[in-house]
Tab-separated table of C-alpha atoms in Angstrom:
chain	number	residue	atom	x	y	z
A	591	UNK	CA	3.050	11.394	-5.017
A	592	UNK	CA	4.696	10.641	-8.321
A	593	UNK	CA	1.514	12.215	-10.031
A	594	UNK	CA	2.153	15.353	-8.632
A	595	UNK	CA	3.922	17.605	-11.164
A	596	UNK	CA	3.651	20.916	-9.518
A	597	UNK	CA	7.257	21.889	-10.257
A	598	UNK	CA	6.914	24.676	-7.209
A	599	UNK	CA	6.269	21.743	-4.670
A	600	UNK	CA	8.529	19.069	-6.067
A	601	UNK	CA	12.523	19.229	-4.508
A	602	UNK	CA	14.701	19.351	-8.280
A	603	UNK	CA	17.155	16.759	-8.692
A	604	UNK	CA	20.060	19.218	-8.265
A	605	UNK	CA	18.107	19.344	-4.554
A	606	UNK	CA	17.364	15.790	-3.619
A	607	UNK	CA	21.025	14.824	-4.663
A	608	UNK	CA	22.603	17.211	-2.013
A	609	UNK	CA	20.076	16.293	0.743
A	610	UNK	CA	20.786	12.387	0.018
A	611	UNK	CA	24.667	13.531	-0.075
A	612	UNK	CA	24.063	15.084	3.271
A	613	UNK	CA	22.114	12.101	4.582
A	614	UNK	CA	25.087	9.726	3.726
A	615	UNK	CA	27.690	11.885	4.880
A	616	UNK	CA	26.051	12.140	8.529
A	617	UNK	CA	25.142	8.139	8.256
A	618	UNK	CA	28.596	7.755	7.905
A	619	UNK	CA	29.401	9.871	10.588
A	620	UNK	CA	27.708	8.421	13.265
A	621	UNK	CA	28.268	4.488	12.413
């Protein structure tokens, strides 16, 4: 996985951040 460096199948960081942001947010939510 960290090989890959197709750009077009990658998530950018801009991306991941909000999906981890999300993931917290709902982690949170439900404890």
């Amino acid at each position: 996985m960290a090989e890959v460096s197709n750009s077009s199948t990658m998530l950018s960081q801009e991306e991941i951040d909000k999906l981890i942001k999300k993931l917290e947010e709902e982690k949170e939510n439900n404890a």
